[in-house]
Short mmCIF file of C-alpha atoms in Angstrom, two decimals:
data_model
loop_
_atom_site.label_atom_id
_atom_site.label_comp_id
_atom_site.label_asym_id
_atom_site.label_seq_id
_atom_site.Cartn_x
_atom_site.Cartn_y
_atom_site.Cartn_z
CA MET A 1078 0.00 0.13 0.02
CA GLU A 1079 2.83 2.33 0.76
CA LEU A 1080 4.17 1.53 -2.79
CA TRP A 1081 1.15 2.32 -4.57
CA GLY A 1082 0.57 5.73 -2.60
CA TYR A 1083 4.42 6.46 -3.52
CA PHE A 1084 3.61 6.11 -7.23
CA PHE A 1085 0.06 6.87 -7.59
CA PRO A 1086 -0.63 9.67 -4.86
CA ASN A 1087 -4.22 11.00 -6.30
CA TRP A 1088 -5.47 7.26 -6.86
CA GLN A 1089 -7.76 6.00 -3.84
CA VAL A 1090 -7.45 2.20 -3.57
CA GLY A 1091 -10.35 1.77 -1.74
CA ASP A 1092 -12.69 3.88 -3.92
CA ALA A 1093 -13.97 1.60 -6.89
CA SER A 1094 -14.35 4.29 -9.25
CA VAL A 1095 -10.09 4.78 -9.33
CA SER A 1096 -10.51 8.34 -10.13
CA CYS A 1097 -12.63 7.64 -13.39
CA SER A 1098 -15.77 9.34 -14.16
CA GLN A 1099 -18.56 7.04 -14.81
CA PRO A 1100 -21.11 8.31 -17.64
CA GLU A 1101 -25.11 7.80 -17.71
CA ASN A 1102 -24.81 4.47 -20.23
CA GLY A 1103 -23.00 2.56 -17.56
CA PHE A 1104 -20.05 2.59 -19.58
CA LEU A 1105 -16.62 4.10 -18.20
CA ASN A 1106 -14.89 7.38 -19.81
CA SER A 1107 -12.68 5.66 -22.44
CA HIS A 1108 -9.85 7.86 -21.99
CA SER A 1109 -9.47 7.08 -18.08
CA PRO A 1110 -7.33 3.87 -19.08
CA LEU A 1111 -5.57 4.95 -21.61
CA ASN A 1112 -4.67 7.69 -19.54
CA SER A 1113 -3.69 5.35 -16.43
CA GLU A 1114 -1.68 3.43 -18.90
CA LYS A 1115 0.17 6.37 -20.23
CA ALA A 1116 0.51 7.31 -16.02
CA VAL A 1117 2.37 3.99 -15.53
CA GLN A 1118 4.51 3.87 -17.92
CA GLU A 1119 5.90 7.61 -17.63
CA ILE A 1120 6.14 6.24 -13.65
CA LEU A 1121 8.41 3.10 -14.99
CA GLN A 1122 10.76 5.59 -16.88
CA GLN A 1123 11.55 8.18 -14.28
CA SER A 1124 11.67 5.87 -11.40
CA PRO A 1125 15.16 4.83 -10.45
CA VAL A 1126 14.26 1.66 -9.97
CA GLN A 1127 17.52 -0.16 -11.34
CA GLY A 1128 20.16 -0.94 -8.90
CA THR A 1129 17.85 0.04 -5.85
CA ASP A 1130 15.65 -2.56 -4.65
CA ASP A 1131 14.62 -6.01 -5.97
CA HIS A 1132 11.10 -5.60 -4.38
CA LEU A 1133 10.72 -2.17 -7.05
CA ILE A 1134 12.00 -4.21 -9.95
CA GLU A 1135 9.26 -6.90 -9.24
CA PHE A 1136 6.94 -4.02 -8.82
CA SER A 1137 7.34 -2.35 -12.16
CA GLU A 1138 7.00 -5.83 -14.03
CA ALA A 1139 3.26 -6.22 -12.17
CA MET A 1140 2.73 -2.45 -13.30
CA ARG A 1141 3.59 -3.27 -16.80
CA THR A 1142 1.01 -5.97 -16.40
CA VAL A 1143 -1.48 -3.63 -15.33
CA ALA A 1144 -1.10 -1.30 -17.87
CA LYS A 1145 -1.87 -4.14 -20.42
CA ALA A 1146 -5.03 -5.20 -18.71
CA LEU A 1147 -5.86 -1.62 -18.56
CA ARG A 1148 -5.28 -1.19 -22.72
CA ARG A 1149 -7.64 -5.00 -23.22
CA ALA A 1150 -10.16 -3.14 -20.76
CA ALA A 1151 -10.24 0.13 -23.00
CA GLU A 1152 -10.26 -1.81 -26.23
CA GLY A 1153 -13.33 -4.17 -25.10
CA LYS A 1154 -15.33 -1.37 -23.81
CA ALA A 1155 -15.07 0.68 -27.10
CA PHE A 1156 -16.36 -2.48 -29.23
CA ALA A 1157 -18.97 -2.73 -26.55
CA GLN A 1158 -20.15 0.76 -27.01
CA ALA A 1159 -20.03 0.38 -30.93
CA GLU A 1160 -21.92 -2.72 -30.42
CA ALA A 1161 -24.63 -1.22 -28.00
CA ALA A 1162 -25.19 1.72 -30.40
CA GLU A 1163 -25.88 -0.42 -33.58
CA TRP A 1164 -28.21 -2.48 -31.77
CA LYS A 1165 -29.90 0.78 -30.32
CA ARG A 1166 -29.79 2.02 -34.34
CA LYS A 1167 -31.82 -1.12 -35.11
CA TYR A 1168 -34.23 -1.01 -32.19
CA GLU A 1169 -35.13 2.46 -33.20
CA LEU A 1170 -35.93 1.22 -37.00
CA GLU A 1171 -37.99 -1.93 -35.82
CA ARG A 1172 -40.04 0.64 -33.76
CA ALA A 1173 -40.39 2.79 -36.94
CA ARG A 1174 -41.54 0.22 -38.99
CA ASN A 1175 -43.82 -1.27 -36.47
CA LEU A 1176 -45.47 2.78 -36.08
CA ARG A 1177 -46.31 2.84 -39.53
CA LEU A 1178 -47.16 -0.54 -39.96
CA GLU A 1179 -49.72 0.33 -36.94
CA HIS A 1180 -51.01 3.20 -38.48
CA LYS A 1181 -51.82 1.77 -41.87
CA ASP A 1182 -53.81 -0.82 -39.96
CA GLN A 1183 -55.67 1.84 -38.13
CA SER A 1184 -56.73 3.50 -41.45
CA LEU A 1185 -58.10 -0.22 -42.70
CA ARG A 1186 -60.09 -0.42 -39.55
CA GLU A 1187 -61.76 2.76 -39.82
CA HIS A 1188 -63.40 1.82 -43.13
CA HIS A 1189 -64.41 -1.63 -42.21
CA SER A 1190 -65.66 -3.36 -39.43
CA ASP A 1191 -63.55 -5.65 -37.16
CA ASP A 1192 -64.54 -8.77 -38.65
CA GLU A 1193 -64.96 -8.09 -42.39
CA GLY A 1194 -61.23 -5.65 -42.13
CA MET A 1195 -59.74 -8.70 -40.79
CA GLU A 1196 -61.16 -10.93 -43.47
CA ASN A 1197 -60.03 -8.36 -46.22
CA LEU A 1198 -57.01 -8.26 -44.71
CA CYS A 1199 -55.81 -11.82 -45.05
CA THR A 1200 -57.30 -11.86 -48.31
CA GLN A 1201 -55.20 -9.17 -49.52
CA SER A 1202 -52.13 -11.09 -48.18
CA SER A 1203 -53.28 -14.23 -49.79
CA ILE A 1204 -53.62 -12.52 -53.19
CA GLN A 1205 -50.26 -10.63 -52.86
CA SER A 1206 -48.62 -14.09 -51.97
CA GLU A 1207 -50.37 -15.68 -55.35
CA GLN A 1208 -48.94 -12.44 -57.43
CA CYS A 1209 -45.57 -13.17 -56.12
CA CYS A 1210 -45.54 -16.83 -56.28
CA GLY A 1211 -47.00 -17.35 -59.55
CA MET A 1212 -47.27 -20.66 -61.27
CA ASN A 1213 -43.48 -21.84 -60.44
CA GLY A 1214 -41.13 -21.73 -57.91
CA ILE A 1215 -41.51 -21.23 -54.09
CA CYS A 1216 -42.37 -17.87 -51.90
CA SER A 1217 -42.76 -17.35 -48.76
CA HIS A 1218 -44.07 -14.29 -46.36
CA GLU A 1219 -43.45 -14.60 -42.67
CA VAL A 1220 -45.60 -12.39 -40.16
CA LEU A 1221 -43.08 -10.97 -37.40
CA ARG A 1222 -44.90 -9.42 -34.35
CA ASP A 1223 -43.94 -6.92 -31.81
CA GLY A 1224 -43.60 -9.01 -28.56
CA GLY A 1225 -42.12 -5.98 -26.21
CA ALA A 1226 -43.97 -6.50 -22.54
CA ASP A 1227 -45.66 -3.26 -22.41
CA SER A 1228 -47.49 -4.22 -25.59
CA ASP A 1229 -51.66 -4.15 -25.70
CA PRO A 1230 -52.97 -7.68 -26.30
CA SER A 1231 -55.53 -6.11 -28.50
CA VAL A 1232 -53.06 -3.66 -30.20
CA LEU A 1233 -50.51 -6.94 -30.70
CA THR A 1234 -52.53 -8.73 -33.01
CA ASN A 1235 -52.93 -5.71 -35.54
CA LYS A 1236 -48.77 -4.40 -35.06
CA PHE A 1237 -47.01 -6.74 -37.43
CA MET A 1238 -44.33 -6.34 -40.49
CA ARG A 1239 -43.35 -8.49 -43.12
CA LYS A 1240 -40.49 -10.50 -43.38
CA ALA A 1241 -38.51 -9.80 -46.87
CA SER A 1242 -40.33 -12.09 -49.72
CA PHE A 1243 -38.46 -14.70 -51.25
CA LYS A 1244 -38.75 -17.08 -54.55
CA LEU A 1245 -36.61 -20.43 -55.25
CA SER A 1246 -36.83 -21.71 -58.62
CA TRP A 1247 -34.96 -24.67 -60.07
CA TRP A 1248 -31.70 -24.23 -62.10
CA CYS A 1249 -30.44 -26.52 -64.34
CA LYS A 1250 -27.17 -25.30 -66.24
CA GLY A 1251 -28.91 -22.96 -68.66
CA GLU A 1252 -31.43 -25.35 -69.97
CA GLN A 1253 -35.26 -26.09 -68.96
CA SER A 1254 -35.59 -29.47 -67.74
CA ASP A 1255 -38.00 -31.24 -65.36
CA GLN A 1256 -35.77 -33.71 -64.36
CA TYR A 1257 -34.77 -32.89 -60.85
CA LYS A 1258 -38.31 -31.40 -60.07
CA HIS A 1259 -39.01 -33.39 -57.15
CA ASP A 1260 -40.67 -32.29 -53.87
CA ILE A 1261 -37.13 -32.03 -52.07
CA VAL A 1262 -37.68 -28.46 -50.83
CA SER A 1263 -40.87 -27.14 -49.14
CA PHE A 1264 -41.18 -23.81 -46.71
CA GLU A 1265 -43.48 -23.11 -43.97
CA LYS A 1266 -43.63 -19.41 -42.62
CA GLY A 1267 -40.64 -18.07 -44.78
CA ASN A 1268 -38.48 -20.89 -43.47
CA ILE A 1269 -36.45 -23.25 -45.88
CA THR A 1270 -36.85 -27.07 -44.87
CA THR A 1271 -36.41 -30.56 -46.57
CA ALA A 1272 -39.11 -32.59 -47.24
CA GLU A 1273 -36.84 -35.58 -46.22
CA ARG A 1274 -37.98 -37.60 -48.84
CA SER A 1275 -35.04 -39.89 -48.06
CA SER A 1276 -35.67 -40.77 -44.65
CA LYS A 1277 -39.53 -41.17 -45.27
CA GLN A 1278 -40.80 -44.61 -45.83
CA ILE A 1279 -43.01 -44.91 -49.24
CA SER A 1280 -46.45 -46.74 -49.57
CA LEU A 1281 -48.10 -47.95 -52.63
CA ARG A 1282 -51.70 -47.97 -52.68
CA TRP A 1283 -53.39 -49.00 -55.75
CA GLU A 1284 -56.51 -46.70 -56.95
CA SER A 1285 -57.69 -49.68 -59.11
CA ASP A 1286 -56.96 -53.53 -59.13
CA PRO A 1287 -53.89 -54.61 -61.08
CA GLN A 1288 -54.86 -56.72 -64.51
CA THR A 1289 -51.62 -57.66 -65.72
CA VAL A 1290 -48.21 -59.42 -64.11
CA LEU A 1291 -45.10 -60.03 -65.85
CA ILE A 1292 -42.70 -62.79 -64.53
CA LEU A 1293 -39.81 -63.07 -65.18
CA THR A 1294 -37.54 -65.92 -63.89
CA LYS A 1295 -33.80 -67.44 -63.63
CA PRO A 1296 -32.63 -69.23 -66.53
CA ASN A 1297 -31.50 -72.97 -66.22
CA SER A 1298 -33.43 -73.37 -63.10
CA THR A 1299 -35.42 -76.93 -62.31
CA SER A 1300 -36.84 -75.29 -58.90
CA VAL A 1301 -37.69 -71.84 -60.46
CA ARG A 1302 -39.47 -73.36 -63.37
CA ILE A 1303 -41.85 -75.48 -61.38
CA LEU A 1304 -42.48 -72.59 -58.78
CA CYS A 1305 -43.36 -70.53 -62.17
CA MET A 1306 -46.11 -72.77 -63.42
CA GLU A 1307 -47.58 -72.93 -60.25
CA MET A 1308 -47.72 -69.43 -59.83
CA VAL A 1309 -48.99 -68.93 -63.46
CA ARG A 1310 -51.74 -71.05 -62.77
CA TRP A 1311 -52.56 -69.36 -59.47
CA LEU A 1312 -52.63 -66.00 -60.75
CA LYS A 1313 -54.76 -66.97 -63.82
CA VAL A 1314 -57.42 -69.07 -61.80
CA GLN A 1315 -57.68 -67.63 -58.37
CA LYS A 1316 -56.84 -63.98 -59.35
CA LYS A 1317 -58.07 -63.42 -63.12
CA LEU A 1318 -55.04 -61.98 -63.85
CA ASP A 1319 -53.42 -61.61 -67.47
CA ILE A 1320 -49.91 -63.19 -67.20
CA TYR A 1321 -46.87 -61.64 -69.60
CA VAL A 1322 -43.74 -64.03 -69.56
CA GLU A 1323 -40.50 -63.69 -71.89
CA PRO A 1324 -40.35 -65.86 -75.18
CA ARG A 1325 -38.44 -68.58 -73.51
CA VAL A 1326 -40.36 -69.20 -70.58
CA ARG A 1327 -43.48 -69.43 -72.67
CA ALA A 1328 -41.99 -71.89 -74.72
CA GLU A 1329 -40.94 -73.65 -71.82
CA LEU A 1330 -44.68 -73.63 -70.36
CA LEU A 1331 -45.85 -74.94 -73.47
CA THR A 1332 -43.82 -77.90 -73.55
CA GLU A 1333 -45.18 -79.07 -70.28
CA SER A 1334 -48.98 -78.70 -71.24
CA SER A 1335 -50.86 -76.54 -73.61
CA GLU A 1336 -53.03 -75.26 -71.21
CA PHE A 1337 -50.69 -72.18 -70.57
CA ASN A 1338 -52.10 -70.77 -74.16
CA PHE A 1339 -53.12 -67.83 -72.04
CA VAL A 1340 -49.81 -67.04 -71.52
CA HIS A 1341 -48.71 -63.51 -73.52
CA THR A 1342 -45.59 -62.46 -74.64
CA TRP A 1343 -43.46 -60.12 -77.01
CA LYS A 1344 -42.03 -60.91 -80.50
CA ASP A 1345 -39.00 -58.34 -81.10
CA ALA A 1346 -37.52 -55.42 -79.04
CA ASN A 1347 -40.00 -53.24 -80.72
CA GLU A 1348 -42.65 -54.58 -78.24
CA ILE A 1349 -40.77 -54.03 -74.73
CA VAL A 1350 -40.57 -50.53 -75.44
CA PHE A 1351 -44.41 -50.36 -74.71
CA LEU A 1352 -44.05 -52.88 -72.04
CA HIS A 1353 -44.55 -50.80 -69.24
CA SER A 1354 -47.64 -49.15 -70.64
CA LYS A 1355 -49.46 -52.94 -70.53
CA VAL A 1356 -48.12 -54.30 -67.27
CA ASP A 1357 -49.00 -53.36 -63.46
CA LEU A 1358 -46.71 -55.90 -61.94
CA VAL A 1359 -43.57 -57.38 -62.24
CA VAL A 1360 -42.67 -60.38 -60.54
CA THR A 1361 -38.82 -61.88 -60.31
CA LEU A 1362 -37.70 -65.51 -59.26
CA GLY A 1363 -34.23 -65.50 -58.78
CA GLY A 1364 -31.66 -63.56 -57.18
CA ASP A 1365 -30.37 -60.12 -57.50
CA GLY A 1366 -29.35 -60.72 -61.09
CA THR A 1367 -33.19 -61.65 -62.06
CA VAL A 1368 -34.06 -58.06 -60.41
CA LEU A 1369 -31.06 -56.42 -62.82
CA TRP A 1370 -32.59 -58.25 -65.99
CA ALA A 1371 -36.18 -56.91 -65.21
CA ALA A 1372 -34.83 -53.44 -64.65
CA SER A 1373 -32.83 -53.44 -67.84
CA LEU A 1374 -36.24 -54.71 -69.96
CA PHE A 1375 -37.47 -50.95 -69.28
CA LYS A 1376 -35.76 -47.85 -70.86
CA GLY A 1377 -38.27 -45.93 -68.78
CA PRO A 1378 -40.75 -46.09 -65.87
CA VAL A 1379 -40.64 -49.23 -64.31
CA PRO A 1380 -43.96 -50.94 -62.60
CA PRO A 1381 -43.85 -52.09 -59.20
CA VAL A 1382 -41.15 -54.76 -58.70
CA VAL A 1383 -42.18 -58.05 -56.27
CA PRO A 1384 -38.72 -59.81 -55.87
CA PHE A 1385 -38.65 -63.56 -54.60
CA SER A 1386 -35.36 -64.93 -53.34
CA LEU A 1387 -34.40 -67.72 -55.21
CA GLY A 1388 -30.81 -66.99 -55.59
CA SER A 1389 -27.77 -67.72 -54.26
CA LEU A 1390 -27.13 -63.99 -52.67
CA GLY A 1391 -29.85 -61.46 -52.27
CA PHE A 1392 -29.92 -58.05 -51.16
CA MET A 1393 -33.17 -56.97 -52.91
CA THR A 1394 -34.89 -60.23 -52.98
CA PRO A 1395 -36.85 -59.89 -49.69
CA PHE A 1396 -39.82 -62.13 -50.36
CA TYR A 1397 -39.49 -66.00 -49.38
CA SER A 1398 -40.72 -68.32 -52.79
CA GLU A 1399 -42.55 -70.69 -50.08
CA HIS A 1400 -45.20 -67.90 -49.29
CA TYR A 1401 -45.79 -66.79 -52.61
CA ARG A 1402 -49.71 -66.67 -52.30
CA GLU A 1403 -49.86 -64.90 -48.92
CA CYS A 1404 -47.09 -62.31 -50.27
CA LEU A 1405 -48.84 -61.94 -53.80
CA ASP A 1406 -52.23 -61.46 -51.88
CA SER A 1407 -51.07 -58.99 -49.53
CA VAL A 1408 -49.15 -56.84 -52.40
CA LEU A 1409 -52.47 -57.14 -54.60
CA LYS A 1410 -54.75 -55.72 -52.11
CA GLY A 1411 -52.09 -53.10 -50.86
CA PRO A 1412 -51.08 -50.42 -49.74
CA ILE A 1413 -47.52 -51.94 -49.50
CA SER A 1414 -43.86 -50.37 -48.60
CA ILE A 1415 -41.52 -49.90 -51.55
CA THR A 1416 -38.11 -48.98 -52.11
CA LEU A 1417 -37.17 -46.45 -54.71
CA ARG A 1418 -33.88 -47.97 -56.20
CA HIS A 1419 -32.30 -45.06 -58.20
CA ARG A 1420 -30.47 -45.37 -61.65
CA LEU A 1421 -27.72 -44.29 -63.70
CA GLN A 1422 -28.06 -43.12 -67.01
CA CYS A 1423 -24.90 -43.66 -69.06
CA HIS A 1424 -23.78 -42.35 -72.24
CA VAL A 1425 -20.52 -43.37 -74.24
CA ILE A 1426 -19.31 -40.17 -76.20
CA ARG A 1427 -16.75 -41.45 -79.36
CA ASP A 1428 -14.12 -38.69 -79.73
CA ASP A 1429 -15.43 -38.20 -83.75
CA ALA A 1430 -18.97 -37.06 -82.47
CA LYS A 1431 -19.11 -33.38 -83.00
CA ASN A 1432 -21.17 -32.65 -80.00
CA GLU A 1433 -22.87 -34.41 -76.77
CA TYR A 1434 -25.87 -35.21 -78.84
CA GLU A 1435 -24.17 -37.57 -80.92
CA THR A 1436 -23.70 -40.00 -78.93
CA GLU A 1437 -25.01 -43.73 -78.65
CA GLU A 1438 -28.34 -45.18 -76.95
CA PRO A 1439 -28.14 -43.99 -73.54
CA ILE A 1440 -27.78 -47.27 -70.72
CA LEU A 1441 -29.39 -47.09 -67.49
CA VAL A 1442 -27.77 -49.21 -64.62
CA LEU A 1443 -29.04 -50.38 -61.52
CA ASN A 1444 -25.98 -51.31 -59.76
CA GLU A 1445 -22.72 -49.75 -61.47
CA VAL A 1446 -20.74 -48.88 -64.34
CA THR A 1447 -17.27 -49.73 -63.92
CA ILE A 1448 -14.40 -48.66 -66.00
CA ASP A 1449 -11.36 -50.69 -65.98
CA ARG A 1450 -8.04 -51.71 -67.78
CA GLY A 1451 -8.96 -55.06 -69.44
CA ILE A 1452 -6.24 -57.14 -70.56
CA SER A 1453 -3.94 -54.40 -70.66
CA SER A 1454 -0.72 -54.63 -68.39
CA TYR A 1455 -0.93 -50.45 -67.95
CA LEU A 1456 -2.47 -48.66 -65.35
CA THR A 1457 -6.02 -46.74 -66.46
CA ASN A 1458 -5.68 -43.18 -66.80
CA LEU A 1459 -8.97 -41.65 -66.32
CA GLU A 1460 -9.61 -37.99 -66.27
CA CYS A 1461 -13.02 -37.30 -64.12
CA TYR A 1462 -14.87 -33.97 -64.01
CA CYS A 1463 -18.41 -33.63 -62.20
CA ASP A 1464 -20.75 -30.67 -63.49
CA ASP A 1465 -17.71 -29.56 -65.42
CA SER A 1466 -15.22 -28.99 -62.55
CA PHE A 1467 -11.94 -31.31 -62.28
CA VAL A 1468 -12.26 -34.03 -59.60
CA THR A 1469 -9.24 -36.13 -60.00
CA CYS A 1470 -7.54 -38.55 -62.81
CA VAL A 1471 -7.81 -41.91 -61.85
CA GLN A 1472 -4.87 -43.97 -61.91
CA GLY A 1473 -5.05 -47.43 -61.14
CA ASP A 1474 -7.17 -50.51 -61.76
CA GLY A 1475 -10.19 -48.53 -62.77
CA LEU A 1476 -13.26 -46.49 -61.35
CA ILE A 1477 -16.74 -47.86 -60.02
CA LEU A 1478 -19.43 -45.30 -60.49
CA SER A 1479 -22.42 -47.03 -58.05
CA THR A 1480 -25.80 -46.44 -57.20
CA THR A 1481 -26.63 -46.81 -53.76
CA SER A 1482 -28.47 -49.72 -54.47
CA GLY A 1483 -24.86 -51.12 -55.70
CA SER A 1484 -22.89 -50.25 -52.53
CA THR A 1485 -23.16 -53.53 -51.55
CA ALA A 1486 -22.14 -55.09 -54.61
CA TYR A 1487 -18.70 -54.49 -56.83
CA SER A 1488 -17.84 -50.81 -55.07
CA LEU A 1489 -18.22 -52.61 -51.67
CA ALA A 1490 -15.76 -55.10 -52.38
CA ALA A 1491 -13.24 -52.04 -53.81
CA GLY A 1492 -13.60 -50.35 -50.55
CA GLY A 1493 -16.74 -48.32 -50.95
CA SER A 1494 -19.33 -47.86 -47.97
CA MET A 1495 -22.67 -49.65 -47.63
CA VAL A 1496 -25.41 -46.86 -48.36
CA HIS A 1497 -29.17 -47.13 -47.83
CA PRO A 1498 -30.70 -47.67 -51.25
CA GLN A 1499 -32.87 -44.72 -50.42
CA VAL A 1500 -30.40 -42.37 -50.29
CA PRO A 1501 -30.23 -40.43 -53.34
CA ALA A 1502 -26.62 -40.62 -54.23
CA ILE A 1503 -23.93 -41.61 -56.66
CA LEU A 1504 -20.68 -43.11 -55.43
CA PHE A 1505 -17.07 -42.78 -56.77
CA THR A 1506 -15.05 -45.66 -55.66
CA PRO A 1507 -11.62 -46.01 -57.35
CA ILE A 1508 -10.27 -49.95 -57.87
CA CYS A 1509 -6.85 -50.35 -56.60
CA PRO A 1510 -5.67 -46.29 -56.80
CA HIS A 1511 -2.02 -45.55 -57.21
CA SER A 1512 -2.22 -43.13 -54.39
CA LEU A 1513 -2.77 -44.43 -51.01
CA SER A 1514 -4.77 -41.05 -50.26
CA PHE A 1515 -7.36 -41.72 -52.75
CA ARG A 1516 -10.35 -42.60 -50.66
CA PRO A 1517 -14.13 -43.03 -52.24
CA LEU A 1518 -16.52 -40.12 -52.60
CA ILE A 1519 -20.27 -40.29 -52.36
CA LEU A 1520 -21.90 -37.51 -54.57
CA PRO A 1521 -25.24 -35.96 -54.72
CA GLU A 1522 -27.79 -37.12 -57.18
CA HIS A 1523 -28.05 -33.77 -59.12
CA VAL A 1524 -24.41 -33.63 -60.46
CA THR A 1525 -23.22 -35.30 -63.94
CA ILE A 1526 -20.04 -37.01 -63.76
CA ARG A 1527 -17.58 -36.83 -66.84
CA VAL A 1528 -15.15 -39.67 -67.36
CA GLN A 1529 -12.49 -39.40 -70.30
CA VAL A 1530 -9.62 -41.33 -71.51
CA PRO A 1531 -7.24 -38.66 -72.52
CA PHE A 1532 -5.26 -38.46 -75.73
CA ASN A 1533 -1.85 -39.54 -74.19
CA SER A 1534 -3.41 -42.80 -72.55
CA ARG A 1535 -1.12 -45.40 -72.81
CA SER A 1536 -3.80 -47.79 -73.48
CA HIS A 1537 -7.83 -47.98 -74.25
CA ALA A 1538 -10.15 -48.55 -71.24
CA TRP A 1539 -13.39 -50.92 -71.13
CA VAL A 1540 -16.74 -49.68 -69.76
CA SER A 1541 -19.52 -52.38 -68.60
CA PHE A 1542 -22.75 -51.63 -67.11
CA ASP A 1543 -24.38 -53.97 -64.34
CA GLY A 1544 -21.66 -56.59 -65.38
CA LYS A 1545 -22.46 -56.67 -69.09
CA ASP A 1546 -22.45 -54.80 -72.55
CA ARG A 1547 -19.07 -54.34 -72.41
CA LYS A 1548 -17.97 -51.60 -74.77
CA GLN A 1549 -14.18 -50.16 -75.69
CA LEU A 1550 -13.12 -46.25 -74.77
CA ALA A 1551 -10.53 -44.94 -76.64
CA PRO A 1552 -8.33 -42.20 -75.76
CA GLY A 1553 -10.50 -39.13 -76.70
CA ASP A 1554 -13.61 -41.15 -75.42
CA ALA A 1555 -15.95 -40.52 -72.64
CA LEU A 1556 -18.31 -41.55 -70.52
CA VAL A 1557 -21.17 -39.02 -69.08
CA CYS A 1558 -23.40 -40.35 -66.31
CA SER A 1559 -26.35 -38.98 -64.37
CA MET A 1560 -29.18 -39.47 -62.41
CA ALA A 1561 -31.92 -41.04 -64.21
CA PRO A 1562 -35.33 -40.07 -63.88
CA TRP A 1563 -36.98 -43.26 -63.82
CA PRO A 1564 -36.39 -45.25 -60.44
CA VAL A 1565 -36.87 -49.35 -59.99
CA PRO A 1566 -39.93 -49.18 -57.36
CA THR A 1567 -39.66 -52.52 -55.65
CA ALA A 1568 -41.95 -54.00 -52.93
CA CYS A 1569 -40.49 -54.46 -49.29
CA LEU A 1570 -41.17 -57.18 -46.92
CA VAL A 1571 -41.80 -54.81 -43.73
CA ASP A 1572 -40.00 -51.53 -44.99
CA SER A 1573 -36.76 -50.37 -46.90
CA THR A 1574 -35.22 -49.85 -43.51
CA ASN A 1575 -36.30 -52.95 -42.02
CA ASP A 1576 -35.24 -55.31 -45.49
CA PHE A 1577 -31.87 -53.22 -46.01
CA LEU A 1578 -30.35 -54.27 -42.23
CA ARG A 1579 -32.30 -57.83 -42.38
CA SER A 1580 -30.08 -58.10 -45.77
CA ILE A 1581 -26.69 -56.94 -44.79
CA HIS A 1582 -26.95 -58.94 -41.78
CA GLU A 1583 -27.99 -62.10 -43.27
CA GLY A 1584 -26.02 -61.85 -46.79
CA LEU A 1585 -22.93 -59.85 -45.50
CA HIS A 1586 -23.05 -61.59 -41.81
CA TRP A 1587 -22.10 -57.93 -40.99
CA ASN A 1588 -20.29 -57.56 -37.59
CA LEU A 1589 -20.79 -61.11 -37.05
CA ARG A 1590 -18.34 -62.37 -34.08
CA LYS A 1591 -18.51 -64.62 -31.02
CA THR A 1592 -19.33 -62.96 -27.48
CA GLN A 1593 -16.48 -62.00 -25.83
CA SER A 1594 -15.85 -64.40 -23.06
CA PHE A 1595 -16.19 -63.24 -19.20
CA ASP A 1596 -14.26 -64.61 -16.44
CA GLY A 1597 -14.02 -62.47 -14.01
CA PRO A 1598 -16.28 -62.05 -10.85
CA ARG A 1599 -19.76 -60.81 -11.51
CA ASP A 1600 -21.63 -58.13 -9.89
CA LEU A 1601 -24.37 -59.55 -7.09
#
């Protein structure tokens, strides 16, 4: 205390003000800490502390610490004053807006009665909303009310201000397209939310009874052929349905008995194009390969598919063939839970094509499209782009572009992740990459992926679609993939999530291990 009085004779230590004035707004004078810091620095320079006493040297270091603290306090106080002034300005603006709207609402009430005035006000608001929204896009108008403590409740309902309106429109890289206009964005009182279509269970309810069923079977299987004959006979006699089968299956049925003359089929590929307009339901007898074959028959919309498990390994076949009568009876009555399995639409663009529209026929895949090096001993060299943005150069054995339904197929074996089939995404998985840091990616559904073989590539590349239709890609050729607008709806035994988890538990024995033994003492 004596040293403090020696250096600061005008400061009153017992006084909380420390000779600093306090204004009305509660903040200290901004000059006092700075002046105090200056005074401390002058005293430290003038004091003959060197060679006098060790205690004075320690006290001088303490004074420097005090000076730094005073400087930080001054900076924080200035910032707080500026922030308070900004909040006060915003408050005054909000109050002025509320007063103007209150006067406008008062003028409306003078010309109308209370009930009619309120009804007209709502009508005007809806008309303005319709004029702003138009036919396309999403608009919102949020009503913000003044919730002050001293507000009169009767006046509170009439005191409001409008939030800035907005409009959300679908954008598709310079071209008008309805491909991605799904109900994925919704709004309520000006707040943008997602419709969460990837996390909702989808239910199918028949508006009219199904009339036609297409049955697709696994070839070269005696058990499948016997089950097909029983199912065709039961659907025709008991359910009075029209039956379509493949030409091969119809020939097998007629070989067994001539009573299967009622079964329909098609003659050439031109009739397959219109198959979706004739068939209400598709039944597959086999494994996942039969489901892939059924999806490949439909180049556009796909009818609901009921897959029965008769293969060695199935992630998309939840129904058991032993109970086909009960299962089909439940499906035909409805409603049923379905899984929308997304497909990729692929175009092979040759180097000699003048533009991207002069390409080969598009190919739809349900599992994956694979680009590999084939029989060549050289590594593949692939330049990858996502919506015209360069992604990476793939050097290795190849690349897999997979749907989420195919995440448990080749992509999983190459190190990709297992993804719920209703998650709208594209999996980007390298095959044995030449870089240890090359990890798989999961991209959103709306992107377009372009994979090109560079002109300086040392060899060709090969591309296959769901394990078939293998094509060669020469240097300069490219593959363009995007999400197809027509998913494959497959019926669920329980629901999409339950079926997916059961398939990875039973098919992959996922996380199956022995229970850890316990030899220690147990709690009583």
